[in-house]
Amino acid sequence: MTSTTTPAPLLPNFVEGRWQTGTGPGLPLFDPVLGTELARVSSAGLNLPAAFAFAREQGGRALRALSYRERAALLSAMVNVLQANKDAYYAIATANSGTVTRDSAVDIDGGIFTLSTYARMGERLGEARCLLDGERIRLGKDPLFQSQHILTPTPGVALFINAFNFPSWGLWEKAAPALLSGVPVIIKPATATAWLTQRMVQDVVDAGVLPPGALSVVCGSSAGLMDCLQPFDVVSFTGSADTARIIRSHPAVAEHSVRCNIEADSLNSALLDPAAAEGSEAFNLLVSEVVREMTVKSGQKCTAIRRIFVPRALFDATAQAIAAKLAKVTVGNPRNEAVRMGSLVSREQADNVRAGLAQLKAEATVLFDGSAIPLVDADPKVAACVAPTLLGCTEPARADVLHRVEVFGPVATLMACDDEAQALELIARGEGSLVCSVYSADPAFIARASLALAPMHGRVHAISPDVASLHTGHGNVMPQSLHGGPGRAGGGEELGGLRALGFYHRRSAVQASTAALDDLAASGHAFQP
Ligand code: NAP
């Protein structure tokens, strides 16, 4: 990446209720298409313990003084602020993430939509201060003494350490349930794309819609952040499995039982009904969805389809149909309207994708390689553009790397299966993923496959001809549905409607007289996710 001679300005951090610029030269953020330096970030010199104490004490106290309905109103006010500034966010995303407008929308509008969904859900919780979890339970013969489980907001701070691919959605899908719960947020965006996160926080802070300490942003190095965590704090991490290991084994998590949510790598699958015929609706729906998943945000989506399982007899036909659509995908500068797929987030990511591809190729053949098609309006020596590649494997049972290595770019592998049982067994080799999509016109197959796939996925997305124009997309994360996955995917759980509030609340049993529990119930709302 080339840089201008004069370093770009440092983006200020917002901690302790004021804007503070870090010290030193900072880390540069680049335009991944033009190679120009856009801004710099530095967290050096910040008093992080004071920042956490301010958020915990001032932000937490102010938020917990409000009811769920009042906090929902804060989310609505934030939505208004963000909507009013959307043009600036799109400009930043084009420059810093290299995404075409349609892909930027997944991040920007997706984030604002999630925030507004939680505002609506929170409104329904009314003036309550806690959530009542289940019915009262008699503890003895006399019904006068009973147990009521309640959920109360944790009196700590929520630290979010986010990945580079969703600087907007990644913040708001977490901040919405946290703030609605009454828990202040400190966001540490990934350095490569920190600008959009920083700008959105700046707009919300400057609009004065949140109490001081409710929302802080630290851009730059993560050094020292985890050390500030205390027993009632929570940390939510999204990123690679390697960094996830560091987070999980940090003393704050190991020694203070800091609650930790991890969203990591995932080898998501698409499964075609073994009974589907070439050219059937189910077949065509799979082809379209695979192409969409490979190309939206250049495949830099944690939910993107990485492995495609089809009946052996349809392997060649599927490869040809996907390749024909991929051949029409124009790659290059997102500012050019002829471009359908922009760049990866950085040259470093482009190198990672090429290195990952080389690993996969040891076990797969190349069925489609878009790199021969010239880039539109972009210099291949500068731009972090990587064309889509479809790989194929006719003996996936013998593969290892294909089921283990996530290539975070426009890459997927088509795999031939002999029957339903083998397909399910091969999907399980991903050792836990965020989402699997199933393509079939047969409700019985969908139900059977869903039951088998559910234990290894956070979400099963079934696409049948009757929902062809209604379904929300394999890779789109809807706030109403769970996001997260077991095993390799990190074991985390996010969203799922009001279920998300659970992470930011503590569950306790209150054992008391009926009269005392009546008083308690007056300040609670039944928790019905
Ligand atoms: P990453 O390199 O692991 O970085 C993630 C975040 O961790 C960044 O903010 C990074 O800061 C920070 N970080 C790095 N080292 C750290 C340390 N020692 N202690 C604390 N924080 C540290 O991941 P990435 O490359 O940004 O993201 C790509 C990965 O994220 C992919 O594997 C993808 O599957 C996964 N992902 C998963 C989901 C999901 O919901 N499951 C969503 C999106 C992405 P710096 O940027 O400053 O280094």
XYZ file of C-alpha atoms and ligand atoms in Angstrom:
577
model
C 0.000 0.000 0.000
C 1.399 3.412 -0.892
C 0.955 6.307 1.493
C 0.951 10.060 1.065
C 3.956 11.965 2.397
C 1.904 13.853 4.995
C 0.244 11.418 7.401
C -3.548 11.646 7.502
C -5.066 13.093 10.699
C -5.668 10.921 13.761
C -9.315 10.049 14.435
C -10.140 11.001 18.019
C -11.299 8.414 20.551
C -14.280 9.086 22.796
C -13.637 8.000 26.387
C -14.317 9.503 29.846
C -17.014 11.622 28.211
C -14.646 13.583 25.972
C -12.864 13.327 22.635
C -9.219 12.393 23.063
C -6.602 11.916 20.369
C -4.066 9.175 20.968
C -0.355 9.866 20.942
C 2.317 8.865 18.434
C 2.045 8.492 14.668
C -0.850 6.003 14.878
C -1.826 3.269 12.449
C -2.893 4.214 8.894
C -6.237 3.358 7.272
C -6.186 2.982 3.498
C -8.442 3.130 0.482
C -8.068 -0.507 -0.661
C -8.728 0.377 -4.315
C -6.645 3.531 -4.764
C -4.034 2.755 -2.119
C -4.245 6.226 -0.582
C -4.045 6.871 3.146
C -7.371 8.063 4.573
C -6.923 8.521 8.308
C -4.932 7.292 11.275
C -5.897 5.789 14.595
C -4.111 5.619 17.926
C -5.178 4.467 21.348
C -1.731 5.183 22.809
C -1.745 7.405 25.876
C -5.401 6.848 26.776
C -6.147 6.198 30.435
C -8.083 2.995 29.803
C -8.830 2.111 33.464
C -10.355 5.591 33.866
C -12.303 5.149 30.618
C -13.789 1.862 31.825
C -14.548 3.284 35.297
C -16.314 6.297 33.750
C -18.444 4.093 31.470
C -19.217 1.632 34.273
C -20.078 4.243 36.887
C -21.545 7.198 35.001
C -22.900 5.486 31.877
C -24.142 2.381 33.663
C -25.818 4.298 36.476
C -27.606 6.663 34.058
C -28.797 3.854 31.795
C -30.027 1.676 34.648
C -32.016 4.620 36.031
C -34.200 4.374 32.918
C -36.926 1.865 32.108
C -36.746 -0.418 29.078
C -39.180 1.872 27.245
C -37.003 4.925 27.964
C -33.908 3.115 26.758
C -35.809 1.978 23.649
C -36.512 5.668 22.994
C -32.741 6.296 23.108
C -32.278 3.650 20.408
C -34.955 5.355 18.289
C -33.188 8.694 18.700
C -29.922 7.073 17.621
C -31.650 5.643 14.533
C -32.782 9.156 13.583
C -29.258 10.536 13.957
C -27.741 7.741 11.871
C -30.411 8.000 9.163
C -29.720 11.717 8.840
C -26.012 11.107 8.213
C -26.205 8.084 5.935
C -24.621 9.724 2.889
C -21.403 10.278 4.815
C -21.360 6.601 5.880
C -21.702 5.404 2.303
C -18.829 7.658 1.238
C -16.637 6.292 4.033
C -17.537 2.677 3.196
C -16.688 3.184 -0.484
C -13.350 4.739 0.403
C -12.291 2.552 3.332
C -14.000 -0.822 2.709
C -13.926 -0.756 -1.102
C -17.540 -1.896 -1.301
C -20.159 -1.116 -3.950
C -23.254 0.735 -2.690
C -25.368 -2.415 -2.507
C -22.776 -4.132 -0.314
C -22.279 -1.060 1.882
C -26.038 -1.165 2.512
C -25.752 -4.619 4.086
C -23.494 -3.061 6.717
C -24.927 0.456 7.082
C -28.668 -0.060 6.591
C -28.402 -3.508 8.176
C -26.983 -1.920 11.327
C -29.588 0.844 11.479
C -32.391 -1.664 10.821
C -31.183 -3.850 13.697
C -31.093 -0.843 16.011
C -34.634 0.149 15.050
C -35.871 -3.429 15.502
C -34.572 -3.430 19.095
C -36.138 -0.016 19.672
C -39.515 -1.521 18.755
C -38.976 -4.641 20.842
C -37.829 -2.577 23.829
C -40.869 -0.326 23.645
C -43.018 -3.363 24.375
C -41.167 -3.990 27.666
C -42.694 -0.801 29.021
C -41.647 0.831 32.282
C -40.130 -2.331 33.760
C -36.710 -2.306 35.517
C -36.130 -6.046 35.397
C -37.368 -9.090 33.506
C -39.316 -11.899 35.165
C -37.985 -15.241 34.016
C -40.710 -17.882 34.239
C -43.425 -18.407 36.826
C -43.034 -18.390 40.589
C -42.224 -21.794 41.994
C -43.395 -23.096 45.377
C -40.451 -24.169 47.496
C -42.377 -26.056 50.149
C -45.819 -27.174 51.169
C -46.892 -23.671 52.120
C -47.346 -21.532 48.986
C -46.434 -18.377 50.906
C -42.667 -18.833 50.338
C -41.754 -19.029 46.655
C -38.938 -18.578 44.184
C -39.042 -16.142 41.268
C -36.207 -15.981 38.745
C -35.413 -12.471 37.580
C -33.041 -10.945 35.040
C -31.344 -7.671 36.022
C -28.868 -5.610 33.938
C -25.269 -6.456 34.796
C -23.688 -3.467 36.602
C -20.630 -3.455 34.355
C -19.501 -2.407 30.934
C -19.818 -4.233 27.586
C -16.543 -4.295 25.651
C -16.924 -5.076 21.953
C -13.852 -6.082 19.955
C -15.032 -6.227 16.359
C -13.914 -7.603 13.004
C -13.129 -5.449 9.965
C -15.926 -6.642 7.703
C -18.932 -5.012 9.423
C -17.854 -1.673 10.968
C -21.503 -0.553 11.223
C -23.661 -3.657 11.667
C -21.033 -5.265 13.910
C -21.354 -2.335 16.308
C -25.108 -1.814 16.287
C -26.205 -5.458 16.401
C -24.344 -5.665 19.712
C -24.930 -2.153 21.047
C -28.711 -2.336 20.520
C -29.357 -5.146 23.026
C -26.627 -3.866 25.383
C -27.986 -0.320 25.636
C -31.571 -1.591 25.783
C -30.478 -3.775 28.697
C -28.949 -0.758 30.471
C -25.300 -1.678 29.922
C -22.797 0.928 28.635
C -20.709 0.079 25.576
C -17.039 0.485 24.728
C -16.394 -0.356 21.088
C -12.953 -1.206 19.718
C -13.388 -1.517 15.933
C -10.918 -3.416 13.773
C -8.231 -0.964 12.723
C -8.547 -1.478 8.943
C -12.108 -0.067 8.808
C -12.357 1.848 12.103
C -13.340 5.101 10.397
C -17.000 4.229 9.807
C -17.495 3.020 13.383
C -15.754 6.100 14.752
C -17.847 8.439 12.595
C -21.144 6.819 13.582
C -20.260 7.003 17.269
C -19.222 10.628 16.778
C -22.589 11.498 15.240
C -24.518 9.819 18.042
C -22.339 11.407 20.744
C -22.479 14.864 19.191
C -26.275 14.647 18.916
C -26.369 14.292 22.710
C -28.981 11.543 22.662
C -27.178 9.250 25.116
C -26.157 9.897 28.720
C -22.404 10.495 29.271
C -20.466 7.233 29.439
C -23.123 5.162 27.623
C -21.087 4.864 24.410
C -17.299 5.081 24.043
C -15.014 4.298 21.130
C -11.351 3.305 21.230
C -9.611 3.113 17.846
C -6.191 1.612 17.283
C -4.326 -0.981 19.291
C -6.305 -3.272 21.586
C -3.418 -3.338 24.098
C -4.668 -3.018 27.667
C -8.386 -3.222 26.904
C -8.958 -6.753 28.184
C -6.898 -5.954 31.314
C -9.537 -3.394 32.336
C -12.348 -5.931 32.559
C -13.873 -6.593 35.976
C -16.236 -9.304 37.239
C -19.566 -7.755 36.151
C -18.307 -6.666 32.726
C -18.925 -8.624 29.539
C -16.820 -8.915 26.405
C -18.048 -9.741 22.948
C -15.444 -10.630 20.366
C -15.855 -11.052 16.612
C -12.868 -12.040 14.542
C -10.471 -14.834 13.758
C -10.132 -18.076 15.703
C -6.521 -17.177 16.531
C -7.456 -13.928 18.285
C -10.461 -15.663 19.867
C -8.044 -18.034 21.608
C -6.212 -15.033 23.138
C -9.492 -13.496 24.328
C -10.750 -16.762 25.848
C -7.571 -17.401 27.770
C -7.167 -13.841 29.041
C -6.944 -13.647 32.882
C -10.045 -11.415 33.012
C -12.066 -14.243 31.509
C -10.242 -17.064 33.277
C -9.981 -15.467 36.738
C -12.838 -12.939 37.017
C -15.449 -15.036 35.144
C -16.013 -12.135 32.761
C -18.805 -13.316 30.479
C -17.449 -13.780 26.990
C -19.191 -14.166 23.634
C -17.136 -15.310 20.662
C -18.088 -15.117 16.987
C -15.258 -16.618 14.939
C -14.481 -18.493 11.715
C -17.160 -20.543 10.016
C -17.293 -22.947 7.079
C -20.947 -22.452 6.218
C -22.636 -24.876 3.858
C -25.335 -25.015 1.200
C -27.104 -28.351 0.710
C -29.118 -29.334 -2.354
C -31.827 -31.983 -1.863
C -30.365 -35.247 -3.270
C -33.695 -35.757 -5.068
C -33.488 -32.386 -6.873
C -33.198 -32.442 -10.657
C -30.993 -30.305 -12.888
C -32.819 -27.089 -13.761
C -35.441 -27.596 -11.019
C -36.433 -24.593 -8.921
C -34.420 -25.882 -5.964
C -31.368 -26.281 -8.219
C -31.731 -22.761 -9.629
C -32.277 -21.259 -6.176
C -29.046 -22.853 -4.924
C -27.097 -21.551 -7.913
C -28.357 -17.972 -7.416
C -27.742 -17.986 -3.687
C -24.217 -19.380 -4.028
C -23.299 -16.664 -6.529
C -24.800 -13.996 -4.279
C -22.943 -15.295 -1.213
C -19.619 -15.533 -3.041
C -19.808 -11.968 -4.341
C -21.619 -9.803 -1.728
C -18.884 -7.866 0.099
C -16.402 -9.912 -1.971
C -17.223 -12.903 0.196
C -16.037 -11.129 3.374
C -19.063 -12.248 5.351
C -18.775 -14.589 8.296
C -22.013 -16.207 7.086
C -20.969 -16.638 3.434
C -21.343 -20.063 1.811
C -17.937 -21.770 1.721
C -18.946 -25.392 0.957
C -21.662 -26.438 -1.514
C -22.972 -30.015 -1.306
C -24.795 -31.399 -4.358
C -25.646 -34.911 -5.629
C -22.774 -36.410 -7.609
C -24.959 -36.590 -10.739
C -25.489 -32.799 -10.624
C -21.882 -31.808 -9.909
C -20.996 -30.776 -13.469
C -24.315 -29.042 -14.140
C -24.055 -27.055 -10.891
C -20.469 -26.051 -11.668
C -21.475 -24.825 -15.119
C -24.508 -22.904 -13.861
C -22.538 -21.146 -11.096
C -19.617 -20.420 -13.420
C -21.936 -18.899 -16.046
C -23.265 -16.423 -13.488
C -19.848 -15.662 -11.980
C -18.513 -14.861 -15.449
C -20.879 -11.872 -15.535
C -19.606 -10.387 -12.255
C -17.618 -7.231 -12.919
C -14.875 -6.556 -10.366
C -13.100 -3.271 -9.690
C -13.484 0.255 -8.402
C -16.791 0.531 -6.473
C -17.163 4.149 -7.655
C -17.729 2.890 -11.210
C -21.397 2.013 -11.730
C -20.499 -0.868 -14.019
C -18.801 -2.635 -11.103
C -20.778 -5.268 -9.231
C -18.083 -6.451 -6.814
C -15.591 -4.087 -5.181
C -12.370 -4.951 -3.438
C -11.296 -6.775 -0.328
C -10.638 -4.613 2.671
C -6.852 -4.430 2.239
C -3.892 -5.767 0.305
C -3.116 -7.881 3.356
C -6.542 -9.548 3.111
C -6.068 -10.054 -0.619
C -2.749 -11.806 0.137
C -4.479 -13.912 2.822
C -7.180 -14.947 0.355
C -4.613 -15.931 -2.289
C -2.645 -17.913 0.318
C -5.868 -19.615 1.498
C -6.803 -20.431 -2.095
C -3.443 -22.087 -2.612
C -4.141 -24.272 0.441
C -7.588 -25.273 -0.819
C -6.271 -26.010 -4.304
C -4.204 -28.853 -2.845
C -7.483 -30.735 -2.428
C -9.666 -29.167 -5.121
C -9.690 -28.308 -8.792
C -10.505 -24.863 -10.166
C -13.946 -24.861 -11.790
C -14.095 -21.114 -12.417
C -11.365 -18.495 -12.135
C -12.470 -14.897 -12.691
C -8.950 -13.478 -12.472
C -8.495 -13.581 -16.252
C -11.226 -10.929 -16.625
C -9.681 -7.416 -16.398
C -10.583 -5.217 -13.416
C -12.828 -2.242 -14.126
C -11.272 1.122 -13.339
C -8.708 -0.337 -10.924
C -4.981 -0.987 -11.081
C -4.316 -4.646 -10.233
C -0.906 -3.658 -8.827
C -2.577 -1.345 -6.290
C -6.188 -2.422 -5.723
C -7.041 -5.199 -3.263
C -9.476 -6.697 -5.769
C -9.744 -10.471 -5.968
C -11.990 -12.095 -8.575
C -14.343 -14.934 -7.605
C -13.066 -18.502 -7.720
C -15.190 -21.634 -7.665
C -13.340 -24.755 -6.623
C -14.562 -28.326 -6.925
C -13.945 -31.612 -5.160
C -15.471 -34.937 -6.233
C -14.130 -36.860 -3.232
C -14.857 -34.517 -0.299
C -14.815 -37.400 2.196
C -11.052 -37.590 1.640
C -10.562 -33.832 2.062
C -9.286 -32.165 5.221
C -8.299 -28.578 4.434
C -11.569 -27.939 2.577
C -13.512 -28.620 5.774
C -11.098 -26.731 8.001
C -9.762 -23.581 6.313
C -11.996 -20.529 5.946
C -10.870 -18.361 3.024
C -12.402 -14.969 3.791
C -13.057 -13.843 0.230
C -15.009 -14.660 -2.971
C -14.201 -18.360 -2.821
C -16.385 -21.446 -2.410
C -15.957 -25.159 -3.064
C -18.481 -27.403 -4.790
C -18.533 -30.942 -3.392
C -20.118 -34.098 -4.810
C -22.100 -36.315 -2.434
C -23.357 -39.877 -2.829
C -26.414 -39.570 -0.595
C -28.143 -37.563 2.133
C -26.334 -39.296 4.996
C -22.926 -38.589 3.475
C -23.814 -34.940 2.828
C -24.821 -34.457 6.470
C -21.687 -36.214 7.664
C -19.507 -33.959 5.485
C -21.268 -30.798 6.661
C -20.510 -31.885 10.229
C -16.798 -31.918 9.310
C -16.989 -28.112 9.502
C -17.118 -28.664 13.290
C -19.786 -26.060 13.932
C -20.881 -23.222 11.631
C -23.046 -20.134 11.709
C -25.514 -21.151 9.014
C -26.428 -23.905 6.588
C -28.925 -23.363 3.773
C -31.040 -26.182 2.395
C -32.587 -26.122 -1.108
C -35.546 -28.383 -1.726
C -39.181 -28.463 -2.827
C -39.866 -31.260 -0.314
C -40.997 -30.084 3.166
C -40.260 -33.539 4.612
C -36.630 -33.356 3.442
C -36.281 -29.821 4.813
C -37.680 -30.851 8.200
C -35.447 -33.948 8.369
C -32.324 -32.038 7.293
C -33.087 -29.161 9.700
C -33.257 -31.543 12.656
C -29.956 -33.108 11.670
C -28.209 -29.775 10.942
C -29.498 -27.709 13.887
C -27.085 -29.073 16.541
C -24.080 -27.948 14.476
C -25.426 -24.576 13.318
C -26.789 -21.405 14.840
C -29.236 -21.096 11.967
C -30.723 -23.344 9.272
C -32.031 -21.379 6.277
C -34.380 -23.448 4.121
C -35.118 -22.153 0.623
C -38.032 -23.800 -1.171
C -39.821 -22.596 -4.318
C -42.778 -21.276 -2.273
C -40.499 -18.819 -0.402
C -38.225 -18.052 -3.350
C -39.196 -14.388 -3.447
C -39.743 -14.052 0.330
C -36.717 -15.521 2.019
C -34.219 -13.185 3.660
C -31.018 -14.689 2.226
C -28.567 -17.323 3.440
C -26.057 -14.765 4.646
C -28.310 -12.005 5.930
C -28.493 -11.932 9.696
C -31.967 -10.915 10.823
C -32.307 -9.431 14.334
C -35.263 -11.741 15.018
C -33.151 -14.875 14.503
C -30.186 -16.242 16.382
C -26.697 -15.413 15.106
C -23.742 -17.499 16.265
C -22.655 -21.072 16.001
C -21.131 -23.894 18.049
C -17.580 -25.234 17.908
C -15.328 -23.619 15.305
C -17.828 -20.758 14.886
C -16.950 -19.658 18.425
C -19.853 -20.975 20.486
C -21.461 -17.525 20.669
C -25.075 -16.454 20.576
C -26.235 -13.021 19.447
C -29.561 -11.468 18.419
C -32.555 -13.843 18.336
C -34.934 -11.045 19.313
C -35.079 -10.388 23.039
C -32.937 -13.482 23.671
C -29.976 -11.147 23.055
C -30.759 -9.307 26.285
C -29.807 -12.416 28.259
C -26.074 -11.800 27.697
C -26.327 -8.364 29.338
C -28.477 -9.467 32.294
C -27.753 -11.610 35.339
C -30.251 -14.328 36.219
C -30.996 -14.616 39.928
C -33.548 -16.484 42.013
C -35.371 -14.388 44.573
C -36.836 -16.578 47.336
C -39.347 -14.596 49.312
C -42.907 -14.239 50.541
C -45.732 -13.876 48.050
C -46.220 -10.258 49.167
C -42.573 -9.381 48.504
C -42.665 -11.131 45.127
C -45.828 -9.174 44.243
C -43.919 -5.939 44.875
C -40.985 -7.208 42.820
C -43.296 -8.207 39.958
C -44.626 -4.646 39.823
C -41.250 -3.479 38.526
C -40.746 -6.403 36.166
C -41.946 -7.535 32.769
C -42.432 -11.161 31.785
C -39.471 -12.261 29.691
C -40.832 -13.845 26.546
C -38.165 -14.020 23.856
P -8.948 -10.479 13.852
O -7.664 -10.217 13.202
O -9.036 -11.608 14.808
O -9.360 -9.095 14.552
C -10.579 -8.957 15.206
C -10.471 -7.858 16.244
O -9.599 -8.260 17.298
C -9.907 -6.556 15.707
O -10.590 -5.486 16.299
C -8.458 -6.599 16.170
O -7.875 -5.326 16.277
C -8.623 -7.240 17.524
N -7.418 -7.870 18.065
C -6.346 -8.335 17.393
N -5.457 -8.873 18.266
C -5.997 -8.730 19.505
C -5.555 -9.078 20.817
N -4.398 -9.693 21.036
N -6.357 -8.772 21.849
C -7.554 -8.163 21.670
N -8.016 -7.809 20.437
C -7.242 -8.098 19.377
O -10.122 -10.721 12.802
P -10.447 -9.913 11.477
O -9.369 -10.240 10.507
O -10.745 -8.479 11.792
O -11.833 -10.576 11.024
C -11.934 -11.660 10.128
C -12.455 -12.876 10.848
O -13.615 -12.551 11.611
C -12.908 -13.972 9.900
O -12.318 -15.169 10.284
C -14.413 -14.056 10.094
O -14.957 -15.346 9.945
C -14.593 -13.562 11.465
N -15.925 -12.961 11.608
C -16.880 -13.627 12.299
C -18.138 -13.077 12.456
C -19.223 -13.773 13.225
O -20.227 -13.140 13.530
N -19.068 -15.039 13.532
C -18.412 -11.822 11.915
C -17.420 -11.175 11.218
C -16.174 -11.753 11.076
P -6.944 -4.753 15.100
O -7.785 -4.664 13.884
O -6.516 -3.443 15.607
O -5.826 -5.737 14.946
